[in-house]
Coordinates of C-alpha atoms in Angstrom, one line a residue:
Chain D
M1 CA -61.2 -6.0 5.7
A2 CA -60.1 -6.7 9.1
S3 CA -58.0 -9.9 7.4
I4 CA -56.2 -7.5 5.0
H5 CA -55.8 -4.8 7.8
I6 CA -54.0 -7.8 9.8
I7 CA -52.0 -8.8 6.9
G8 CA -50.5 -5.3 6.1
A9 CA -49.9 -4.8 9.6
I10 CA -47.8 -7.8 10.0
I11 CA -45.9 -7.0 6.7
G12 CA -45.2 -3.5 7.7
E13 CA -43.9 -4.3 10.8
F14 CA -41.6 -7.2 9.7
A15 CA -40.2 -4.5 7.3
A16 CA -40.0 -2.2 10.0
M17 CA -38.1 -5.0 12.2
F18 CA -35.6 -5.5 9.2
S19 CA -35.2 -1.9 8.7
A20 CA -34.0 -1.6 12.3
I21 CA -31.4 -4.7 11.7
F22 CA -30.2 -2.9 8.8
S23 CA -29.7 0.3 10.7
I24 CA -28.0 -1.6 13.3
I25 CA -25.6 -3.3 11.1
Y26 CA -25.2 0.1 9.0
L27 CA -24.2 1.8 11.9
W28 CA -22.0 -0.7 13.4
R29 CA -20.1 -1.2 10.1
R30 CA -20.1 2.6 9.3
Q31 CA -18.4 2.9 12.9
V32 CA -15.8 0.4 11.9
L33 CA -15.2 2.2 8.6
K34 CA -14.7 5.2 10.5
Q35 CA -12.3 3.9 12.9
K36 CA -10.4 2.0 10.0
L37 CA -10.9 -1.3 11.5
Y38 CA -10.7 -3.1 8.2
I39 CA -10.1 -6.7 9.2
E40 CA -13.3 -6.5 11.6
L41 CA -15.2 -5.3 8.5
N42 CA -13.9 -7.9 5.8
K43 CA -15.2 -10.4 7.7
G44 CA -19.0 -9.2 6.8
T45 CA -19.9 -9.6 3.0
L46 CA -22.6 -6.4 2.7
S47 CA -21.3 -3.3 1.6
L48 CA -22.7 -0.2 3.2
D49 CA -24.0 0.5 -0.2
S50 CA -26.3 -2.8 0.0
L51 CA -27.2 -1.9 3.6
E52 CA -28.4 1.6 2.7
R53 CA -30.7 -0.2 -0.1
G54 CA -31.7 -2.5 2.1
M55 CA -33.1 -0.3 4.7
L56 CA -34.4 2.1 2.4
F57 CA -36.7 -0.9 0.7
C58 CA -37.8 -1.8 4.2
L59 CA -38.5 1.5 5.1
W60 CA -40.6 1.9 1.8
L61 CA -42.5 -1.6 2.2
A62 CA -43.2 -0.6 6.1
F63 CA -44.6 2.8 5.3
I64 CA -46.9 1.5 2.4
S65 CA -48.1 -1.7 4.4
M66 CA -48.6 -0.1 7.4
S67 CA -50.5 3.1 5.8
A68 CA -52.5 0.8 4.1
A69 CA -53.3 -1.1 7.1
F70 CA -54.2 2.0 8.8
V71 CA -56.4 3.7 6.0
L72 CA -58.2 0.4 5.4
A73 CA -59.2 0.1 9.3
L74 CA -60.0 3.7 10.2
P75 CA -63.6 3.6 8.9
A76 CA -64.4 0.5 10.8
F77 CA -62.9 2.2 13.8
L78 CA -64.5 5.4 13.8
N79 CA -67.7 3.5 13.0
T80 CA -67.4 1.6 16.6
P81 CA -70.3 2.2 18.7
Q82 CA -68.0 3.1 21.9
L83 CA -65.3 5.3 20.1
G84 CA -63.1 6.5 22.9
G85 CA -60.4 4.8 24.9
V86 CA -58.4 2.1 23.7
I87 CA -59.6 2.7 20.4
L88 CA -58.8 6.4 20.3
W89 CA -55.2 5.8 21.4
K90 CA -54.4 2.8 18.8
I91 CA -55.7 5.6 16.3
F92 CA -53.4 8.0 17.5
W93 CA -50.5 5.5 18.0
A94 CA -50.9 4.1 14.1
S95 CA -51.3 7.6 12.7
M96 CA -47.9 8.8 14.5
V97 CA -46.2 5.4 13.2
C98 CA -47.2 6.4 9.7
L99 CA -46.3 9.6 10.1
W100 CA -43.0 9.0 11.5
Y101 CA -42.3 6.7 8.4
A102 CA -43.5 9.5 5.9
A103 CA -41.1 11.9 7.7
I104 CA -38.1 9.4 7.5
L105 CA -38.8 9.1 3.6
G106 CA -39.4 12.6 2.9
S107 CA -36.2 13.7 5.1
R108 CA -34.3 11.4 3.0
Y109 CA -35.9 12.0 -0.6
I110 CA -36.9 16.0 0.0
L111 CA -34.1 17.2 2.6
G112 CA -31.1 14.6 1.9
V113 CA -30.6 13.7 5.4
S114 CA -27.3 11.1 5.8
T115 CA -27.8 7.5 5.5
K116 CA -26.6 7.5 9.3
R117 CA -29.6 9.7 10.4
L118 CA -31.6 7.7 8.3
A119 CA -30.8 4.6 10.4
L120 CA -31.1 6.3 13.5
M121 CA -34.6 7.4 12.6
S122 CA -35.5 4.0 11.6
L123 CA -34.3 2.6 14.7
F124 CA -36.7 5.1 16.4
G125 CA -39.6 4.3 14.2
F126 CA -39.1 0.6 15.2
L127 CA -38.8 1.5 19.0
L128 CA -42.5 3.2 18.4
L129 CA -43.6 0.3 17.5
A130 CA -42.3 -1.9 20.0
S131 CA -43.6 0.6 22.8
T132 CA -46.7 -0.9 22.1
I133 CA -45.9 -4.4 21.3
F134 CA -46.3 -3.7 17.8
G135 CA -49.9 -2.9 18.4
F136 CA -50.7 -6.0 20.7
L137 CA -51.1 -3.8 23.7
F138 CA -54.2 -2.4 22.1
L139 CA -56.2 -5.8 21.5
P140 CA -59.0 -6.3 23.9
L141 CA -56.7 -9.1 25.9
F142 CA -54.6 -6.3 27.0
D143 CA -57.6 -3.7 27.4
L144 CA -58.1 -4.2 31.2
S145 CA -60.9 -1.6 30.8
F146 CA -62.6 -3.8 28.3
A147 CA -62.3 -6.8 30.7
L148 CA -63.7 -5.3 33.3
S149 CA -66.9 -4.2 31.5
Chain V
M1 CA 40.7 -14.0 3.5
M2 CA 39.9 -15.5 6.9
K3 CA 36.7 -15.6 8.5
A4 CA 37.5 -12.7 10.6
D5 CA 38.7 -10.5 7.7
L6 CA 35.5 -11.6 6.0
H7 CA 33.4 -10.4 9.0
R8 CA 35.0 -7.3 9.0
E9 CA 34.7 -6.8 5.4
I10 CA 30.9 -7.3 5.5
S11 CA 30.3 -5.3 8.5
R12 CA 31.2 -2.5 6.4
L13 CA 27.9 -2.5 4.8
V14 CA 25.3 -0.8 6.9
C15 CA 21.6 0.1 6.4
V16 CA 19.9 2.8 8.6
G17 CA 16.2 4.1 7.8
M18 CA 12.7 4.0 8.9
N19 CA 9.5 1.8 7.2
H20 CA 5.9 1.1 7.4
K21 CA 6.8 -0.9 10.3
S22 CA 8.9 1.1 12.4
A23 CA 7.4 4.6 11.7
P24 CA 4.0 6.1 11.3
L25 CA 3.1 8.1 8.2
R26 CA 3.2 11.6 9.6
L27 CA 7.0 10.8 10.0
R28 CA 7.6 8.8 6.7
E29 CA 6.2 11.8 4.9
K30 CA 8.6 14.1 6.6
V31 CA 11.7 12.1 5.4
Y32 CA 10.9 11.3 2.2
V33 CA 12.9 12.6 -0.6
P34 CA 11.6 13.2 -4.1
P35 CA 13.2 11.3 -7.1
S36 CA 14.2 15.0 -8.6
E37 CA 16.4 15.6 -5.4
L38 CA 17.6 12.1 -4.9
A39 CA 20.9 12.8 -6.5
K40 CA 21.8 15.7 -4.8
A41 CA 20.9 14.2 -1.4
L42 CA 23.4 11.3 -2.3
S43 CA 26.1 13.5 -3.0
D44 CA 25.2 15.6 0.5
I45 CA 25.2 12.3 2.4
Q46 CA 28.3 10.7 1.0
Q47 CA 30.6 14.1 1.7
A48 CA 28.8 14.6 4.9
F49 CA 29.4 11.2 6.6
G50 CA 32.5 10.0 4.3
F51 CA 30.7 7.0 3.1
S52 CA 32.7 4.8 0.4
E53 CA 29.6 3.6 -1.2
C54 CA 26.0 5.0 -0.8
V55 CA 22.7 4.3 -1.9
L56 CA 18.9 6.1 -1.1
L57 CA 15.8 4.3 -1.5
S58 CA 12.8 6.8 -0.8
T59 CA 9.5 5.5 -1.5
C60 CA 6.1 5.8 -0.1
N61 CA 7.0 3.5 2.9
R62 CA 10.4 3.5 3.6
F63 CA 13.5 5.6 3.4
D64 CA 16.7 3.8 4.0
I65 CA 20.4 4.5 3.6
Y66 CA 22.4 1.8 2.3
A67 CA 26.5 2.7 2.9
V68 CA 29.7 1.1 2.8
L69 CA 31.8 2.5 5.5
P70 CA 35.8 3.1 4.7
P71 CA 37.9 0.3 5.6
E72 CA 40.0 2.5 8.2
R73 CA 36.7 3.2 9.8
Q74 CA 36.6 0.8 13.0
H75 CA 33.6 1.2 15.2
D76 CA 31.9 -1.3 18.0
E77 CA 28.4 -2.0 16.9
N78 CA 27.0 0.2 19.5
E79 CA 28.6 3.0 18.3
L80 CA 28.2 2.4 14.8
V81 CA 24.4 2.2 15.5
S82 CA 24.5 5.6 17.4
L83 CA 26.6 7.3 14.8
L84 CA 24.4 6.3 11.8
Y85 CA 20.8 7.5 13.6
Q86 CA 23.0 10.4 14.2
A87 CA 23.8 10.7 10.3
F88 CA 20.2 10.1 9.6
R89 CA 18.8 12.9 11.7
D90 CA 21.8 15.4 10.5
F91 CA 20.8 14.4 7.2
H92 CA 16.9 15.1 7.5
Q93 CA 17.0 18.0 10.0
P94 CA 17.3 20.7 7.3
R95 CA 14.9 18.9 5.5
S96 CA 11.7 20.0 7.7
L97 CA 12.1 17.2 10.1
D98 CA 10.6 17.7 13.5
V99 CA 13.5 17.6 15.8
T100 CA 11.3 17.4 19.1
E101 CA 10.5 13.9 17.7
D102 CA 12.1 11.0 19.2
L103 CA 13.4 9.6 15.9
D104 CA 15.5 6.9 17.3
L105 CA 12.5 4.8 18.2
H106 CA 11.5 4.9 14.8
L107 CA 14.8 4.1 13.2
Y108 CA 16.2 0.8 12.5
C109 CA 20.0 -0.3 11.5
R110 CA 21.3 -3.4 10.1
I111 CA 24.9 -3.9 9.8
G112 CA 26.8 -6.7 8.0
H113 CA 25.0 -10.0 7.1
K114 CA 21.7 -8.4 8.3
A115 CA 22.3 -5.4 5.9
V116 CA 22.7 -7.7 3.1
E117 CA 19.5 -9.9 4.0
H118 CA 17.7 -6.5 4.8
I119 CA 18.5 -5.2 1.3
L120 CA 17.6 -8.5 -0.8
G121 CA 14.2 -8.7 1.3
V122 CA 13.3 -5.2 0.0
A123 CA 14.3 -5.4 -3.5
S124 CA 12.4 -8.6 -3.6
S125 CA 9.1 -7.4 -1.8
L126 CA 9.3 -9.5 1.2
D127 CA 9.7 -6.5 3.4
S128 CA 6.8 -4.7 1.4
L129 CA 3.6 -3.3 2.9
I130 CA 1.7 -5.8 0.5
I131 CA 4.1 -8.7 0.1
G132 CA 4.9 -9.4 -3.4
E133 CA 4.0 -5.9 -5.0
T134 CA 5.7 -5.1 -8.2
Q135 CA 6.7 -1.4 -7.7
I136 CA 9.3 -1.9 -5.2
T137 CA 11.8 -3.9 -7.6
S138 CA 11.4 -0.8 -10.2
Q139 CA 12.2 1.8 -7.5
F140 CA 14.7 -0.2 -6.2
K141 CA 16.4 -0.2 -9.8
Q142 CA 16.0 3.3 -9.7
A143 CA 17.6 4.0 -6.5
W144 CA 20.7 2.2 -7.9
Q145 CA 20.7 4.0 -11.2
C146 CA 20.7 7.2 -9.2
A147 CA 23.5 6.1 -7.5
L148 CA 25.3 5.3 -10.3
E149 CA 24.6 8.6 -12.1
A150 CA 25.8 10.3 -8.8
Q151 CA 28.8 8.3 -9.0
T152 CA 28.4 7.0 -5.2
L153 CA 28.0 3.6 -6.2
G154 CA 31.2 1.4 -5.8
P155 CA 31.7 -2.6 -6.4
H156 CA 29.9 -3.7 -3.0
L157 CA 26.9 -2.2 -3.4
S158 CA 27.1 -2.6 -7.4
R159 CA 27.3 -6.1 -6.8
L160 CA 24.3 -6.3 -4.1
G161 CA 22.2 -4.5 -6.5
Q162 CA 22.7 -7.2 -9.0
E163 CA 22.1 -9.9 -6.7
A164 CA 18.9 -8.4 -5.3
L165 CA 17.5 -7.7 -8.4
G166 CA 18.4 -11.3 -9.6
L167 CA 16.8 -12.5 -6.5
A168 CA 13.8 -10.5 -7.0
K169 CA 13.3 -12.0 -10.4
K170 CA 13.8 -15.5 -9.3
I171 CA 11.4 -15.4 -6.1
R172 CA 8.6 -14.1 -8.8
S173 CA 9.3 -16.6 -11.0
Q174 CA 9.6 -19.8 -8.8
T175 CA 7.5 -19.1 -6.2
A176 CA 3.7 -18.3 -5.5
I177 CA 4.4 -14.5 -4.3
G178 CA 4.6 -13.6 -7.9
Q179 CA 1.5 -15.5 -8.8
K180 CA -1.2 -12.6 -8.3
T181 CA 0.0 -9.3 -9.3
V182 CA -0.6 -7.0 -6.4
S183 CA 0.3 -3.3 -5.8
I184 CA -0.5 -0.4 -3.2
S185 CA -2.5 1.1 -5.9
H186 CA -4.8 -2.2 -6.3
A187 CA -5.0 -2.3 -2.3
A188 CA -6.2 1.2 -2.3
L189 CA -9.3 0.4 -4.6
D190 CA -10.0 -2.6 -2.7
L191 CA -10.7 -0.4 0.2
A192 CA -13.9 0.8 -1.6
K193 CA -15.1 -2.3 -1.4
P194 CA -16.8 -2.2 2.1
I195 CA -18.8 0.9 1.2
F196 CA -19.5 0.2 -2.3
G197 CA -19.2 -3.2 -2.8
D198 CA -18.9 -3.9 -6.9
L199 CA -17.5 -0.6 -8.7
K200 CA -19.4 -1.6 -11.3
G201 CA -21.6 1.8 -12.0
R202 CA -19.2 4.0 -9.8
S203 CA -17.7 7.0 -10.7
L204 CA -13.8 6.8 -10.1
M205 CA -11.6 9.4 -10.0
I206 CA -7.8 9.4 -9.7
I207 CA -5.9 12.3 -9.2
G208 CA -2.0 12.0 -10.5
A209 CA -0.4 10.9 -13.3
G210 CA 2.6 8.9 -12.0
E211 CA 3.4 5.3 -11.9
M212 CA 1.2 5.0 -8.9
A213 CA -1.9 6.8 -10.5
K214 CA -1.3 4.6 -13.7
L215 CA -1.3 1.2 -11.7
A216 CA -4.5 2.2 -9.9
A217 CA -6.1 3.3 -13.6
L218 CA -5.1 0.0 -15.1
Y219 CA -6.5 -1.6 -12.1
A220 CA -9.9 0.5 -12.2
V221 CA -10.4 -0.4 -15.8
S222 CA -10.4 -3.8 -14.8
K223 CA -13.3 -3.4 -12.5
A224 CA -15.8 -1.7 -15.0
P225 CA -16.8 1.3 -13.4
K226 CA -19.0 3.9 -15.0
E227 CA -16.5 6.3 -15.2
L228 CA -13.2 7.1 -14.7
I229 CA -11.7 10.8 -14.6
I230 CA -8.1 11.3 -14.4
V231 CA -7.2 14.5 -13.1
N232 CA -3.8 16.1 -13.3
R233 CA -2.0 19.3 -12.9
S234 CA -0.7 18.5 -16.6
L235 CA -3.8 17.8 -18.9
D236 CA -1.1 16.2 -21.7
K237 CA 0.3 13.9 -19.0
A238 CA -3.5 12.9 -17.7
Q239 CA -4.3 12.4 -21.3
Q240 CA -1.0 10.2 -22.3
L241 CA -2.2 8.1 -19.2
I242 CA -5.6 7.2 -20.8
S243 CA -4.1 6.3 -23.7
C244 CA -2.5 3.7 -22.1
L245 CA -5.5 2.2 -21.0
N246 CA -7.5 -0.5 -22.5
I247 CA -10.9 1.0 -21.9
P248 CA -14.1 -1.5 -22.5
E249 CA -17.1 -0.5 -24.2
G250 CA -19.6 1.6 -22.0
M251 CA -17.0 3.2 -20.1
H252 CA -16.3 7.0 -20.1
V253 CA -13.1 8.2 -19.4
R254 CA -11.8 11.7 -19.4
A255 CA -8.9 13.6 -18.5
H256 CA -9.0 17.1 -16.2
A257 CA -6.7 19.8 -15.1
F258 CA -6.6 20.5 -11.4
D259 CA -8.8 23.6 -11.8
D260 CA -12.3 21.5 -12.4
L261 CA -11.3 19.1 -9.4
A262 CA -14.0 20.9 -7.0
A263 CA -16.7 20.5 -9.3
L264 CA -15.9 16.9 -10.2
L265 CA -16.0 16.2 -6.7
L266 CA -19.6 16.6 -6.4
H267 CA -20.3 13.5 -8.1
V268 CA -17.3 11.2 -7.9
D269 CA -17.9 7.8 -5.4
V270 CA -14.3 7.0 -5.3
L271 CA -11.1 9.2 -5.1
V272 CA -7.5 7.7 -5.5
S273 CA -4.9 10.3 -4.7
A274 CA -1.2 10.0 -5.9
T275 CA 0.5 12.8 -6.9
A276 CA 3.9 14.3 -6.1
A277 CA 2.7 17.6 -4.5
R278 CA 4.3 18.6 -1.5
T279 CA 1.2 20.3 -0.1
N280 CA -2.5 19.1 0.1
V281 CA -4.6 18.7 -2.8
I282 CA -7.6 18.6 -1.1
D283 CA -8.0 20.5 2.4
F284 CA -10.9 20.5 4.6
D285 CA -12.2 24.0 3.8
T286 CA -12.5 22.9 0.1
L287 CA -14.1 19.4 0.8
A288 CA -16.7 20.4 3.6
P289 CA -19.1 22.5 1.4
I290 CA -18.7 19.9 -1.3
V291 CA -19.9 17.1 0.8
R292 CA -22.9 19.0 1.8
K293 CA -23.9 19.7 -1.5
R294 CA -23.3 15.9 -2.3
K295 CA -26.5 15.3 0.0
S296 CA -25.3 12.4 2.0
R297 CA -23.8 10.2 -0.9
P298 CA -20.9 8.3 0.6
L299 CA -17.3 9.6 -0.5
C300 CA -14.6 7.0 -0.4
M301 CA -11.3 8.8 -0.8
V302 CA -8.1 6.9 -0.5
D303 CA -4.7 8.8 -0.3
I304 CA -1.6 6.5 -1.5
A305 CA 0.7 9.9 -1.7
I306 CA 3.5 10.7 0.3
P307 CA 3.7 13.3 1.4
R308 CA -0.3 12.9 1.9
D309 CA -2.4 14.9 -0.8
I310 CA -5.4 14.9 1.3
D311 CA -6.0 17.1 4.8
P312 CA -6.4 14.0 7.3
R313 CA -9.4 16.1 9.0
C314 CA -11.5 15.4 5.9
G315 CA -12.4 12.2 7.3
E316 CA -14.3 13.5 10.1
L317 CA -16.8 14.8 7.4
E318 CA -20.0 13.0 7.4
D319 CA -20.2 10.4 4.9
V320 CA -16.6 10.7 4.0
F321 CA -14.4 7.4 4.3
L322 CA -10.8 8.7 4.0
F323 CA -8.0 6.0 3.9
D324 CA -4.2 6.6 3.6
I325 CA -1.3 4.4 2.8
D326 CA -1.2 2.9 6.5
D327 CA -4.4 1.7 6.5
L328 CA -3.5 -0.4 3.9
K329 CA -1.7 -2.5 6.5
Q330 CA -4.9 -3.9 7.5
L331 CA -5.1 -5.6 3.9
T332 CA -1.6 -7.1 4.2
D333 CA -2.7 -9.8 6.7
D334 CA -5.0 -11.1 4.1
H335 CA -2.2 -11.2 1.4
L336 CA 0.4 -12.7 4.2
K337 CA -2.2 -15.7 4.9
E338 CA -2.3 -16.5 1.4
R339 CA 1.4 -16.2 0.7
E340 CA 2.4 -17.8 4.0
A341 CA 3.7 -20.9 2.1
A342 CA 5.6 -19.1 -0.8
M343 CA 7.1 -17.0 2.0
G344 CA 9.3 -20.0 3.4
V345 CA 10.6 -20.9 -0.1
A346 CA 11.5 -17.1 -1.0
Q347 CA 13.4 -16.9 2.7
T348 CA 15.3 -19.9 1.5
L349 CA 16.2 -18.4 -1.7
L350 CA 17.2 -15.1 0.0
L351 CA 19.6 -16.6 2.8
E352 CA 21.0 -18.4 -0.6
K353 CA 21.5 -15.1 -2.2
S354 CA 23.0 -13.6 0.8
Q355 CA 25.6 -16.4 1.1
D356 CA 26.3 -15.8 -2.7
Y357 CA 27.1 -12.3 -1.6
A358 CA 29.3 -13.3 1.0
L359 CA 31.4 -15.8 -1.2
W360 CA 31.7 -12.8 -3.9
L361 CA 32.8 -10.7 -1.3
K362 CA 35.7 -13.1 -0.2
N363 CA 36.6 -13.9 -4.0
F364 CA 36.4 -9.9 -4.7
H365 CA 39.6 -9.6 -2.6
V366 CA 41.0 -12.7 -4.4
K367 CA 40.5 -11.3 -7.6
P368 CA 43.6 -8.5 -7.5
Y369 CA 46.0 -11.4 -6.3
L370 CA 44.6 -13.5 -9.5
E371 CA 44.9 -10.6 -11.8
G372 CA 48.6 -9.7 -10.6
F373 CA 49.7 -13.3 -10.9
R374 CA 48.3 -13.4 -14.6
L375 CA 50.1 -10.2 -15.4
Y376 CA 53.3 -11.7 -13.9
L377 CA 52.7 -15.2 -16.1
D378 CA 52.0 -12.8 -19.3
T379 CA 55.3 -10.9 -18.6
L380 CA 57.1 -14.1 -18.2
I381 CA 55.8 -15.8 -21.2
H382 CA 56.6 -12.7 -23.5
K383 CA 60.0 -12.3 -22.1
E384 CA 60.8 -16.1 -22.4
C385 CA 59.6 -16.1 -26.2
E386 CA 61.3 -13.3 -27.0
R387 CA 64.5 -14.8 -25.7
T388 CA 63.9 -18.2 -27.0
F389 CA 63.0 -17.1 -30.6
K390 CA 66.0 -15.5 -30.7
K391 CA 68.4 -18.5 -30.5
D392 CA 69.6 -19.8 -34.0
M393 CA 67.8 -23.1 -33.6
F394 CA 64.4 -21.8 -33.7
K395 CA 65.1 -19.1 -36.5
D396 CA 63.4 -21.2 -39.2
L397 CA 60.2 -21.8 -37.4
K398 CA 57.4 -20.2 -39.6
D399 CA 55.0 -17.4 -38.1
E400 CA 52.3 -20.0 -38.0
Q401 CA 54.2 -22.1 -35.6
I402 CA 55.3 -19.3 -33.5
L403 CA 51.6 -18.5 -33.1
A404 CA 50.7 -21.7 -31.9
I405 CA 53.5 -21.8 -29.7
D406 CA 52.1 -18.4 -28.3
R407 CA 48.6 -19.8 -28.1
L408 CA 50.0 -23.2 -26.2
L409 CA 51.9 -21.0 -23.5
I410 CA 48.6 -18.7 -23.2
S411 CA 46.3 -21.6 -22.7
L412 CA 48.9 -23.1 -20.2
A413 CA 48.8 -19.7 -18.5
D414 CA 44.9 -19.6 -18.3
K415 CA 44.9 -23.3 -17.1
I416 CA 47.3 -22.5 -14.4
T417 CA 45.3 -19.1 -13.2
A418 CA 42.0 -20.8 -13.3
D419 CA 43.1 -24.0 -11.2
M420 CA 44.8 -21.5 -8.6
A421 CA 41.5 -19.4 -8.5
I422 CA 39.4 -22.6 -7.6
T423 CA 42.1 -23.8 -5.0
L424 CA 41.8 -20.0 -3.4
K425 CA 37.9 -20.3 -3.6
D426 CA 38.1 -23.8 -2.1
F427 CA 40.2 -22.7 0.8
H428 CA 37.8 -19.9 1.6
R429 CA 34.7 -22.0 1.5

């Protein structure tokens, strides 16, 4: 179970990273197009449409993988004898990440937000992941209280 | 004709105008004269400025006045430039040109040989926004035809027009410039590439049914989109345009009237507008609610009309990518690189043609002398024959013999005139 959780988390985080990369390229190319700097744009090969599709694919993959990893690990977390501290923070953080990615996809498919906003939301999601060094901050290695005990 | 005479003669040919290199689109659309008003504009300008000959070339990328000054008008170059700028301003002032604009900064003036080279370059598309585009040659032909009908065309510009069209044909057939057919309409659709990549599976809309729209439609069909919609004020014309297209299987092509435009804008991906409308066809207030309803689907709009069909503020809307004819300049760099080698050859051909025209101009003035000389010879032959055949010794001559002598004398006169023409031309050379 733990290995599936780890694999799911790694796939999800990589997908989130790629969606962030697609988002940055999308925002840059969109800006270039709006400013009509065609020559600059011609150097690239990916169209805005391809970038958007790539971004959406990565967002779906990130959401599914990270949610699966979270759901699979949740019973184990809840059964931890010393539930509290870092574990609770990790559950809170993981649920926030999953909810954020669900919100991104929901806003796209239900509310129809623009791809520009989608890209910005995807970047925020990536920052959420990066803020905890992709969850490594919750590992015992980083847990000072665990180390002291 | 001596060298100084030739210089004076060729200096009578002038050109004043503005093009995509010298002026922005907002100014060019103000000076644009639609084909229906060209004939009147030609006679107005000729009467107002007393040009001997005059041609107006008004396209989406340029407005040029080509003129021949009367021989009696002598100006130094600076004076002539100011006079021509003034003529340009005076011509456009009643036609809604903003007088507060410093127009002189955006005008160019060519005199003599430079004007010849400019006209030759324009006709053969060497001075075009997209080098080698084919449309300018037909627009050039139309301008000359219009001047002919308005009776403002004389021998100088008529000859130059012929030379220019000959050069355009030669460059197209002998250099790589003509290898790949390109036009503004083609480039317009290429602008959608960075947004959608391939146009397959996309919905395309073309507003207008004129020449530009037709070229865009022909190119669009080759890109095999899912759907092609032609919108025009006259539905018949839109349907006529569709009948000219070779539509591949599985592609939907339909014609619509202007009334359906708002509904159609809800689902199209790429729009090319090329109408002759004098006002905006799509304004900001119409498009803004449509874009909201499209739910973030990008819309690429390319406005290749002069004056512009789409309100420039539409480009500020989220997910709307609006391009106008000036944005196509960016594409020309790529075309220039492809055609750099061919440009060298084309320039050489242009200079040769320019020299040919100068030579014609020299000979043009020899022609009346030669014609006069020939007339004198003919009269002389006629008189002498009449006098000679009256004599008794020729009374017995048969008709065939008299005819043979006549032919001999005429052929002799031909030879003398031809030799004289060659001598005169060699002398000028």
